[in-house]
Coordinates of C-alpha atoms in Angstrom, one line a residue:
Chain A
M382 CA -27.6 31.1 13.9
S383 CA -29.6 28.1 15.3
Q384 CA -26.5 25.8 14.7
N385 CA -24.3 27.6 16.3
T386 CA -24.6 24.9 19.4
S387 CA -21.5 24.1 21.7
P388 CA -20.1 21.1 20.9
A389 CA -20.2 20.3 25.0
R390 CA -24.0 20.4 24.8
S391 CA -26.4 17.6 26.8
F392 CA -30.1 16.0 25.8
T393 CA -32.2 15.0 28.2
S394 CA -33.8 12.7 25.6
A395 CA -33.6 11.0 22.7
V396 CA -36.1 12.7 20.8
E397 CA -33.6 16.3 22.3
W398 CA -30.9 14.7 20.3
R399 CA -32.8 14.0 17.1
D400 CA -34.5 17.5 16.8
F401 CA -30.4 18.7 16.8
E402 CA -29.0 16.4 14.6
M403 CA -31.9 17.5 12.3
S404 CA -31.3 21.6 13.2
Q405 CA -28.0 21.2 12.0
S406 CA -27.1 22.0 8.6
W407 CA -23.7 20.5 8.5
E408 CA -21.3 17.6 9.5
V409 CA -17.5 18.3 9.8
I410 CA -14.8 15.7 8.2
Q411 CA -13.4 14.1 12.2
E412 CA -14.1 16.1 15.0
G413 CA -11.1 17.2 16.4
L414 CA -9.2 18.4 13.4
F415 CA -10.8 22.4 14.0
H416 CA -12.8 24.5 15.6
Y417 CA -16.0 25.4 14.2
P418 CA -18.1 26.9 14.0
L419 CA -15.7 29.9 16.0
D420 CA -16.2 30.7 18.6
P421 CA -16.8 34.8 19.6
G422 CA -13.0 35.2 20.1
Q423 CA -11.9 32.1 18.3
K424 CA -9.1 32.2 15.6
L425 CA -9.4 30.2 13.0
A426 CA -6.7 27.3 13.3
L427 CA -6.2 23.7 12.9
I428 CA -5.9 21.7 16.2
A429 CA -2.3 19.9 17.4
N430 CA -0.1 19.1 20.2
R431 CA 3.0 18.7 20.9
C432 CA 5.1 17.1 24.0
T433 CA 6.7 19.3 26.2
G434 CA 9.8 17.1 26.1
C435 CA 11.0 16.9 22.8
G436 CA 9.0 19.5 21.2
K437 CA 7.5 17.6 18.7
A438 CA 3.9 18.3 17.2
F439 CA 1.2 15.7 16.5
F440 CA -1.8 16.6 14.3
P441 CA -4.2 14.9 14.6
R442 CA -3.8 15.0 18.3
R443 CA -1.9 11.6 19.5
S444 CA -2.6 10.6 22.9
L445 CA 0.5 10.1 23.6
C446 CA 4.2 11.3 22.8
P447 CA 6.4 8.4 21.2
H448 CA 9.2 9.2 21.5
C449 CA 8.8 10.8 25.6
F450 CA 6.1 8.2 26.5
E451 CA 5.3 9.5 30.5
E452 CA 8.0 11.8 30.2
G453 CA 6.7 13.4 27.9
V454 CA 3.2 16.3 29.0
L455 CA 1.3 16.7 25.4
E456 CA -0.2 20.2 25.3
D457 CA -2.9 21.3 23.0
I458 CA -1.4 24.2 20.6
S459 CA -3.2 26.0 17.9
L460 CA -1.3 25.9 14.4
D461 CA -0.1 28.5 12.4
H462 CA -1.9 29.3 9.7
R463 CA 0.5 30.0 7.3
G464 CA 2.3 26.9 5.0
I465 CA 4.4 26.4 2.1
I466 CA 3.8 23.6 -0.1
Y467 CA 6.4 20.6 0.4
A468 CA 4.6 18.6 -2.8
S469 CA 1.3 18.6 -5.0
T470 CA -1.0 17.0 -7.4
V471 CA -3.6 17.1 -9.7
V472 CA -6.3 14.4 -9.8
H473 CA -8.1 14.6 -12.7
I474 CA -10.7 11.5 -11.6
P475 CA -13.6 12.2 -9.0
S476 CA -12.7 11.2 -5.4
P477 CA -14.9 8.4 -3.8
A478 CA -15.6 10.4 -1.2
G479 CA -17.4 13.2 -4.0
I480 CA -14.6 15.6 -4.2
K481 CA -15.7 16.8 -8.5
A482 CA -12.7 16.5 -10.6
P483 CA -9.7 18.2 -11.0
Y484 CA -9.0 19.3 -8.0
A485 CA -5.4 19.7 -6.0
Y486 CA -4.0 18.4 -3.0
G487 CA -0.1 18.0 -1.5
Y488 CA 1.0 17.8 1.8
V489 CA 1.6 21.5 2.8
Q490 CA 4.9 22.3 5.7
I491 CA 4.4 24.5 8.3
P492 CA 8.1 25.5 9.1
K493 CA 6.5 27.6 12.5
N494 CA 5.4 24.1 14.5
Q495 CA 7.8 21.8 12.4
I496 CA 4.8 19.7 11.1
R497 CA 4.1 18.6 7.8
I498 CA 0.3 17.2 7.1
F499 CA -2.1 16.7 3.9
A500 CA -3.7 19.3 2.5
L501 CA -6.5 20.0 0.0
F502 CA -6.1 23.7 -2.1
T503 CA -8.1 25.7 -2.9
G504 CA -9.1 29.3 -4.2
A505 CA -6.8 29.5 -7.4
D506 CA -6.6 26.9 -10.7
P507 CA -6.1 23.3 -9.3
F508 CA -3.0 23.3 -11.6
T509 CA -1.1 26.5 -10.6
F510 CA 0.1 24.9 -6.8
K511 CA 3.9 24.8 -6.9
P512 CA 6.5 23.0 -4.3
G513 CA 7.5 26.5 -2.4
Q514 CA 4.1 28.1 -3.0
E515 CA 2.6 29.9 1.0
V516 CA -0.5 29.7 1.5
E517 CA -2.5 29.5 4.4
L518 CA -5.4 28.3 5.9
V519 CA -9.0 27.9 5.3
V520 CA -12.5 26.3 6.7
E521 CA -14.9 25.0 4.2
P522 CA -17.1 22.8 3.0
V523 CA -15.7 19.9 1.1
S524 CA -18.5 17.8 0.0
E525 CA -21.7 17.1 0.7
N526 CA -23.2 14.3 3.0
H527 CA -26.5 11.7 1.6
Q528 CA -28.9 14.3 3.6
G529 CA -27.2 17.3 1.2
Q530 CA -25.5 18.6 4.3
D531 CA -22.3 19.9 3.9
I532 CA -19.2 18.0 5.0
I533 CA -16.9 20.7 6.2
G534 CA -13.1 20.4 6.2
Y535 CA -10.0 22.2 6.3
K536 CA -8.0 23.9 2.8
F537 CA -5.3 25.5 1.9
K538 CA -5.9 28.9 0.0
P539 CA -2.7 31.2 -1.6
I540 CA -1.5 33.9 0.3
T541 CA -2.1 36.8 -2.2
Chain B
M843 CA 16.3 -21.2 14.0
R844 CA 15.7 -24.0 12.0
E845 CA 15.8 -24.5 7.9
V846 CA 12.1 -23.9 5.9
Y847 CA 11.9 -24.8 2.1
I848 CA 8.9 -24.2 -0.1
I849 CA 8.1 -27.3 -2.0
G850 CA 4.6 -26.5 -3.5
A851 CA 3.7 -23.0 -5.7
A852 CA 0.3 -22.2 -7.6
M853 CA -1.9 -19.5 -8.2
T854 CA -5.3 -18.5 -10.7
Q855 CA -4.9 -16.9 -12.9
F856 CA -5.2 -13.0 -12.0
G857 CA -7.4 -10.7 -13.3
K858 CA -11.5 -11.3 -13.7
H859 CA -14.1 -13.7 -12.1
P860 CA -17.0 -12.4 -11.4
D861 CA -18.3 -15.9 -11.3
R862 CA -16.3 -17.4 -9.0
S863 CA -16.0 -16.7 -4.8
L864 CA -12.7 -16.1 -3.0
R865 CA -13.5 -20.0 -2.1
S866 CA -13.7 -21.2 -5.0
L867 CA -10.0 -18.8 -6.3
G868 CA -8.7 -20.5 -2.6
F869 CA -9.1 -23.8 -3.3
E870 CA -7.4 -24.1 -6.9
A871 CA -4.4 -22.2 -5.6
C872 CA -4.2 -24.2 -2.7
L873 CA -5.2 -27.7 -4.1
N874 CA -2.5 -27.2 -6.8
A875 CA -0.1 -25.7 -4.4
L876 CA -0.7 -29.6 -2.6
R877 CA -0.5 -31.4 -5.7
D878 CA 2.5 -29.3 -6.9
A879 CA 4.2 -30.6 -3.5
G880 CA 2.8 -34.6 -3.3
V881 CA 1.5 -33.7 -0.2
R882 CA -2.1 -34.5 1.1
P883 CA -4.2 -32.6 2.8
K884 CA -4.4 -34.1 6.2
E885 CA -0.1 -33.5 6.6
I886 CA -0.8 -30.0 6.7
E887 CA 0.1 -28.6 10.6
A888 CA -1.1 -25.0 10.4
G889 CA -2.4 -23.0 7.9
F890 CA -2.2 -19.1 6.8
C891 CA -4.9 -17.2 4.9
G892 CA -3.8 -12.9 3.8
N893 CA -6.5 -11.1 2.8
A894 CA -7.5 -7.7 2.6
L895 CA -10.6 -6.9 1.9
A896 CA -13.4 -9.3 2.0
P897 CA -15.0 -7.7 4.7
A898 CA -15.2 -4.7 3.4
L899 CA -16.3 -6.1 -0.4
Q900 CA -17.6 -9.1 0.0
G901 CA -19.1 -9.3 3.4
E902 CA -16.8 -12.7 4.3
T903 CA -14.5 -13.1 7.3
G904 CA -12.7 -15.8 8.4
V905 CA -11.4 -16.3 4.9
G906 CA -9.1 -18.6 5.6
Q907 CA -11.4 -21.4 7.3
N908 CA -13.5 -21.4 4.2
V909 CA -10.6 -21.8 1.7
F910 CA -8.1 -24.2 3.6
W911 CA -11.7 -27.0 4.5
E912 CA -12.7 -26.8 1.1
V913 CA -9.1 -28.0 0.0
G914 CA -9.7 -30.6 3.2
I915 CA -7.3 -28.5 5.8
N916 CA -9.4 -28.6 9.5
E917 CA -8.3 -29.3 12.8
V918 CA -5.3 -27.4 12.6
P919 CA -4.5 -24.0 13.9
I920 CA -5.6 -21.5 11.0
V921 CA -5.1 -18.0 11.4
N922 CA -6.5 -15.1 9.0
L923 CA -4.2 -11.7 8.5
E924 CA -5.0 -8.6 7.1
N925 CA -2.0 -5.9 6.1
A926 CA -3.2 -4.3 3.1
C927 CA -0.9 -5.1 0.0
A928 CA 1.3 -7.1 2.6
S929 CA -1.1 -9.7 3.7
G930 CA -0.5 -12.2 1.5
S931 CA 3.3 -11.8 2.6
T932 CA 2.5 -11.3 5.9
A933 CA 0.7 -14.6 6.1
L934 CA 3.9 -16.1 3.9
R935 CA 6.1 -14.6 7.0
E936 CA 3.9 -16.3 10.0
G937 CA 4.1 -19.5 8.1
W938 CA 7.7 -19.4 7.7
M939 CA 7.9 -18.1 11.7
A940 CA 6.0 -21.6 12.3
V941 CA 8.0 -24.1 10.7
A942 CA 11.6 -21.7 11.6
G943 CA 10.3 -22.0 14.9
G944 CA 9.8 -25.5 15.5
F945 CA 6.3 -25.5 15.9
H946 CA 4.5 -27.3 13.1
D947 CA 7.0 -29.1 10.1
M948 CA 4.3 -28.4 6.6
A949 CA 2.3 -25.8 6.9
I950 CA 0.0 -23.7 3.9
V951 CA 0.0 -20.6 3.4
A952 CA -2.5 -18.6 1.1
G953 CA -3.7 -15.6 -0.5
V954 CA -6.7 -14.9 -1.8
E955 CA -8.9 -10.9 -3.3
K956 CA -11.5 -10.5 -4.9
T957 CA -11.4 -7.0 -5.7
V958 CA -12.7 -6.1 -9.7
M959 CA -15.5 -3.4 -8.5
P960 CA -18.8 -3.4 -11.0
K961 CA -18.1 -0.9 -13.8
G962 CA -18.1 2.8 -12.2
T963 CA -17.6 1.9 -9.4
M964 CA -14.4 3.1 -7.0
L965 CA -12.4 1.0 -4.4
N966 CA -13.5 3.0 -1.0
V967 CA -10.5 2.1 1.2
G968 CA -9.5 4.3 4.3
A969 CA -12.8 5.7 4.3
G970 CA -13.1 6.1 7.8
E971 CA -9.8 7.8 7.5
F972 CA -9.8 12.0 6.9
E973 CA -7.5 12.3 4.5
T974 CA -10.0 9.8 2.6
K975 CA -12.4 12.0 3.4
L976 CA -10.5 15.4 2.1
G977 CA -10.1 13.5 -1.6
E978 CA -6.8 11.6 -0.6
V979 CA -6.8 8.5 -3.4
F980 CA -4.7 5.9 -3.7
P981 CA -2.7 7.2 -6.7
G982 CA -3.1 10.8 -6.0
Y983 CA -0.1 9.6 -3.0
F984 CA 2.2 8.2 -5.2
A985 CA 1.7 10.8 -7.4
L986 CA 2.7 13.3 -4.9
I987 CA 6.2 10.9 -4.0
A988 CA 6.8 10.9 -8.3
K989 CA 6.9 14.4 -8.5
K990 CA 9.2 14.6 -5.6
H991 CA 11.4 12.0 -6.9
M992 CA 11.5 13.9 -10.5
E993 CA 11.9 17.2 -8.8
R994 CA 14.8 16.2 -6.6
Y995 CA 17.0 13.6 -8.8
G996 CA 14.9 14.5 -12.6
T997 CA 12.9 12.2 -13.0
T998 CA 11.0 12.0 -16.5
S999 CA 7.4 10.8 -17.1
E1000 CA 9.4 8.7 -19.8
Q1001 CA 11.6 6.9 -17.7
L1002 CA 8.0 5.6 -15.0
A1003 CA 6.0 5.0 -18.2
K1004 CA 9.4 2.8 -19.6
V1005 CA 8.5 0.8 -16.3
S1006 CA 4.8 0.4 -17.0
V1007 CA 6.5 -1.0 -20.8
K1008 CA 8.8 -3.2 -19.5
N1009 CA 6.1 -5.0 -17.1
H1010 CA 3.2 -5.7 -20.0
L1011 CA 5.9 -6.8 -21.8
N1012 CA 7.4 -9.5 -19.0
G1013 CA 3.2 -10.6 -18.7
S1014 CA 2.9 -11.3 -21.8
F1015 CA 4.7 -14.1 -21.6
N1016 CA 2.7 -14.9 -18.5
P1017 CA -0.2 -17.5 -18.9
Y1018 CA -1.1 -16.2 -14.9
A1019 CA -1.1 -12.5 -15.8
Q1020 CA -4.2 -10.5 -16.4
F1021 CA -3.0 -8.6 -19.4
Q1022 CA -1.5 -10.1 -22.0
K1023 CA -1.3 -6.9 -23.7
L1024 CA 2.1 -4.7 -25.2
L1025 CA 2.0 -1.1 -24.3
T1026 CA 4.2 1.8 -25.5
V1027 CA 6.1 4.8 -23.8
E1028 CA 3.7 6.9 -26.2
E1029 CA 0.6 4.2 -25.2
V1030 CA 1.4 5.1 -21.2
L1031 CA 1.6 8.7 -21.8
N1032 CA -1.1 9.4 -23.6
S1033 CA -3.9 7.2 -21.6
P1034 CA -5.8 9.4 -19.9
M1035 CA -4.4 11.0 -16.6
I1036 CA -5.5 10.0 -13.0
A1037 CA -2.7 11.7 -10.8
E1038 CA -0.4 14.1 -12.1
P1039 CA 2.2 13.1 -13.5
L1040 CA 0.7 9.7 -13.0
T1041 CA -1.1 8.1 -15.9
L1042 CA -3.7 5.4 -15.9
Y1043 CA -1.7 2.7 -17.7
S1044 CA 0.9 3.9 -14.8
C1045 CA -1.6 1.9 -12.0
C1046 CA -2.1 -1.6 -11.7
P1047 CA -5.4 -2.8 -12.1
N1048 CA -7.8 -4.0 -9.4
S1049 CA -8.3 -7.7 -9.7
D1050 CA -9.5 -11.1 -8.2
G1051 CA -7.4 -14.2 -7.6
A1052 CA -5.3 -16.2 -5.3
A1053 CA -2.3 -17.8 -5.0
A1054 CA -0.5 -20.7 -2.2
L1055 CA 2.8 -22.4 -1.1
V1056 CA 3.7 -25.1 0.7
L1057 CA 6.2 -25.1 3.4
C1058 CA 8.1 -27.7 5.1
S1059 CA 11.1 -27.9 7.4
A1060 CA 14.7 -29.6 6.2
R1061 CA 12.9 -33.2 7.0
K1062 CA 10.3 -33.0 5.4
A1063 CA 11.8 -31.6 2.5
R1064 CA 14.2 -35.0 2.4
R1065 CA 11.3 -36.2 0.5
F1066 CA 9.9 -34.0 -1.8
K1067 CA 11.2 -34.9 -5.4
G1068 CA 11.6 -31.9 -7.2
Q1069 CA 14.0 -28.6 -6.9
K1070 CA 13.6 -27.2 -3.3
I1071 CA 13.7 -23.5 -2.6
K1072 CA 14.9 -22.2 0.3
I1073 CA 13.3 -19.5 2.7
A1074 CA 17.0 -17.7 3.2
A1075 CA 15.0 -14.4 4.7
S1076 CA 11.4 -13.2 5.9
V1077 CA 11.7 -9.7 7.2
L1078 CA 8.4 -7.6 7.9
T1079 CA 8.5 -3.6 9.2
T1080 CA 6.4 -1.3 10.3
G1081 CA 6.4 2.7 9.3
T1082 CA 8.1 5.0 11.2
Y1083 CA 5.5 8.0 10.5
D1084 CA 7.5 10.8 10.6
N1085 CA 6.1 13.4 8.7
E1086 CA 8.7 15.5 7.4
R1087 CA 10.4 12.5 5.9
D1088 CA 11.6 13.0 2.4
I1089 CA 8.8 11.5 0.9
T1090 CA 11.5 10.1 -2.2
S1091 CA 12.3 7.0 -0.4
W1092 CA 10.8 4.7 2.2
E1093 CA 12.7 4.5 4.9
V1094 CA 10.4 1.8 6.0
E1095 CA 12.1 -0.6 3.1
R1096 CA 15.5 0.4 3.4
R1097 CA 15.1 -1.4 6.9
A1098 CA 13.2 -4.1 6.1
A1099 CA 15.8 -5.0 3.2
E1100 CA 18.9 -4.5 5.0
K1101 CA 17.4 -6.9 7.9
A1102 CA 17.3 -9.4 5.4
Y1103 CA 20.2 -8.9 3.5
Q1104 CA 21.4 -9.5 6.6
M1105 CA 19.6 -12.7 7.5
A1106 CA 20.3 -14.1 4.1
S1107 CA 24.8 -13.0 4.6
L1108 CA 23.9 -11.6 0.6
G1109 CA 24.6 -8.1 -1.2
P1110 CA 21.9 -6.9 -3.5
G1111 CA 24.5 -7.9 -6.1
E1112 CA 24.3 -11.4 -6.1
L1113 CA 20.7 -11.4 -6.8
N1114 CA 19.6 -12.2 -10.1
V1115 CA 15.8 -12.3 -10.3
V1116 CA 13.5 -10.0 -8.4
E1117 CA 9.6 -9.0 -8.1
V1118 CA 8.5 -5.5 -7.0
H1119 CA 4.9 -3.6 -5.4
D1120 CA 4.9 -2.4 -8.5
A1121 CA 1.4 -0.6 -7.9
F1122 CA 2.6 2.3 -9.5
T1123 CA 5.2 3.0 -12.0
I1124 CA 7.0 5.9 -9.6
S1125 CA 6.8 2.9 -6.7
E1126 CA 9.5 0.0 -8.7
I1127 CA 11.7 3.0 -9.6
I1128 CA 11.8 3.7 -5.9
H1129 CA 12.2 -0.1 -5.1
Y1130 CA 15.3 -0.5 -7.2
E1131 CA 16.8 2.2 -4.4
G1132 CA 16.1 1.2 -1.6
L1133 CA 16.9 -2.2 -1.9
G1134 CA 19.8 -1.2 -2.8
L1135 CA 20.1 -2.2 -6.7
C1136 CA 21.2 1.3 -8.0
L1137 CA 22.1 4.1 -5.4
P1138 CA 19.0 6.9 -4.1
G1139 CA 17.8 9.0 -7.1
E1140 CA 19.1 6.4 -10.1
G1141 CA 15.8 4.6 -10.3
G1142 CA 15.1 6.6 -13.6
R1143 CA 18.4 5.8 -15.1
L1144 CA 18.6 2.0 -14.3
I1145 CA 15.7 1.2 -16.3
D1146 CA 16.9 3.5 -19.5
K1147 CA 20.0 1.6 -19.3
G1148 CA 17.6 -1.3 -18.9
T1149 CA 19.2 -3.7 -16.3
T1150 CA 15.9 -4.5 -15.1
E1151 CA 14.5 -6.0 -18.3
L1152 CA 14.2 -9.5 -18.7
A1153 CA 17.4 -10.0 -20.3
G1154 CA 19.2 -7.6 -18.2
N1155 CA 21.3 -8.7 -15.3
I1156 CA 19.1 -7.8 -12.5
P1157 CA 15.5 -8.4 -13.8
V1158 CA 12.7 -7.1 -12.1
N1159 CA 9.1 -8.9 -12.1
P1160 CA 9.9 -10.7 -14.9
S1161 CA 5.5 -12.2 -14.0
G1162 CA 4.5 -8.5 -15.5
G1163 CA 5.1 -7.0 -11.8
L1164 CA 1.2 -6.0 -10.5
L1165 CA 0.5 -3.4 -13.4
S1166 CA 0.6 -6.0 -15.8
K1167 CA -0.4 -9.4 -14.1
G1168 CA -2.5 -7.9 -12.0
H1169 CA -3.2 -6.9 -8.2
P1170 CA -5.7 -9.5 -6.1
V1171 CA -4.7 -7.1 -3.0
G1172 CA -3.8 -10.2 -0.3
A1173 CA -2.9 -11.9 -2.9
S1174 CA 0.2 -10.7 -4.8
G1175 CA 2.6 -10.9 -2.2
V1176 CA 1.9 -14.6 -1.9
A1177 CA 2.3 -14.5 -6.0
Q1178 CA 5.3 -12.5 -6.4
V1179 CA 7.2 -15.7 -4.4
V1180 CA 5.6 -18.3 -6.4
E1181 CA 7.0 -16.5 -9.8
I1182 CA 10.6 -16.1 -7.7
V1183 CA 9.7 -20.4 -6.6
W1184 CA 9.7 -21.0 -10.5
Q1185 CA 12.1 -18.8 -11.8
L1186 CA 14.3 -20.8 -9.5
R1187 CA 12.7 -24.0 -10.7
G1188 CA 14.1 -23.3 -13.6
E1189 CA 9.9 -23.2 -14.8
A1190 CA 9.3 -19.6 -15.9
G1191 CA 8.5 -20.6 -19.8
K1192 CA 9.3 -18.1 -22.4
R1193 CA 9.9 -15.5 -19.5
Q1194 CA 12.2 -17.2 -17.5
V1195 CA 15.4 -15.3 -16.1
K1196 CA 18.5 -17.5 -17.1
N1197 CA 19.8 -19.7 -14.7
P1198 CA 18.8 -17.7 -11.7
R1199 CA 19.9 -18.8 -7.8
V1200 CA 18.6 -16.3 -6.1
G1201 CA 15.7 -14.2 -5.3
L1202 CA 14.5 -11.8 -3.6
A1203 CA 10.3 -10.3 -3.3
Q1204 CA 8.9 -7.2 -1.7
I1205 CA 6.4 -5.5 -1.2
M1206 CA 4.7 -2.7 1.4
G1207 CA 0.7 -2.0 2.2
G1208 CA -1.4 0.8 3.7
N1209 CA -0.4 4.3 3.5
K1210 CA -0.3 6.5 7.5
E1211 CA 0.1 9.8 7.7
G1212 CA 2.7 9.4 4.1
D1213 CA 4.5 7.2 5.8
T1214 CA 3.4 3.1 4.6
R1215 CA 3.0 0.8 7.3
V1216 CA 4.4 -2.1 7.0
C1217 CA 7.2 -3.4 4.8
T1218 CA 8.1 -7.0 3.6
V1219 CA 11.5 -8.4 1.7
H1220 CA 12.0 -12.8 1.3
I1221 CA 15.0 -13.8 -0.4
L1222 CA 14.7 -17.4 -1.6
I1223 CA 17.4 -19.7 -2.4
K1224 CA 18.3 -22.5 -4.8
D1225 CA 18.9 -25.9 -2.5

């Protein structure tokens, strides 16, 4: 795949960079939230970090543990792909980000990592998501940018 | 710390002002606040202006210098404050600190905003945040909180709707309110769904407007002939951002309220009139609990009992609140305090609360990690 390029890639000229930009057929909602596209052998996961001092996990990753300051060391971790819905709602208005209504979102608790994260829901009727329901991570298009390219985000779908 | 008094208070009508600039709205509020205080612009030693969205919506920065110069205030220190919905109340806190700290004897505080968008355009605020890119919208955040409150405490959609009904009734008595229209519980529940369980009439509108206050030290206040209002507490807190917190209350608000009561040496039982940040119906219910007007989880039952109505024991949002009066973001926090001043002076007309002595204004601003970025609480006492 032409777009399957390492993020560390360097460019020798603006023309080369522009050609690369033109060839890439997607963008991600924010760099550093998840690996995309996946390298061979890489598992689908949200990227967080955790303080080795107090054990607290942070998503998105923080620069410093606010509890331990410089006594804590932050290490990157992959969040467990399974979670439990803490709260959910159905939005009936189109989002300014270009998502068609009705759509469901809420907060997902990741028990293994003791963290709660914001998440869009997918894979079922938006009216069916309920607190306590088990869900799992997917990475897929959320909307389109002005060039008609997919904007890739993360969502959670019911575990079937 | 010195005592600080409010001797001037004014606001524009809130609503749609497509033909007026921020400068024009701010000018009207500031001029009327100066007239109310009987103060000339050259007596003002510092100016503090709250505005949240002008850089994004109007492409305008330095709104405070524009507004204050229009009314003849220049050369003195002027500061622009942005703290989302709490921008105006943050400006008030800065003004209070300047006078309380002895740096100035007389200061002006303004809040100015225009958020009414052309039909069909949405306020795309927070567009840079990944949650927004994933589809988060403001009503949705409050909808999640409402659902959790209903799940945990049995709060009902009818109780939420009653907040909007009460505030629209109050707003119908307020010539400065955007809506003068009465609503029934059925009309609120049957209005278009925005984010479940919040319907259109459960959400405050986008508005244009401005409000202003003149603050001064005790010495300067002596020559003021009207009823003086003392700022007994001014508190600003910032969120904890613990992503696993219980979303049915705002810890940032509890901390602010506790500090404010301590500072004013009184408790929630002594309040006679309250203005809270009812951007959504659920917010007012939770603010009842956060400010200690009732126990956690009892907010729905408090509205059922009628305690917070104009004739109730502790009237909340006599102005009509944001739901009916409107929400020009950076102006709202100042306008709440204008309402409390008018109430304490006995100048609130048909919506006058009976002989109040102590009033409180609460507002919050911005979301971060499912928490609120900032909360302010001001307590005013009739001197």
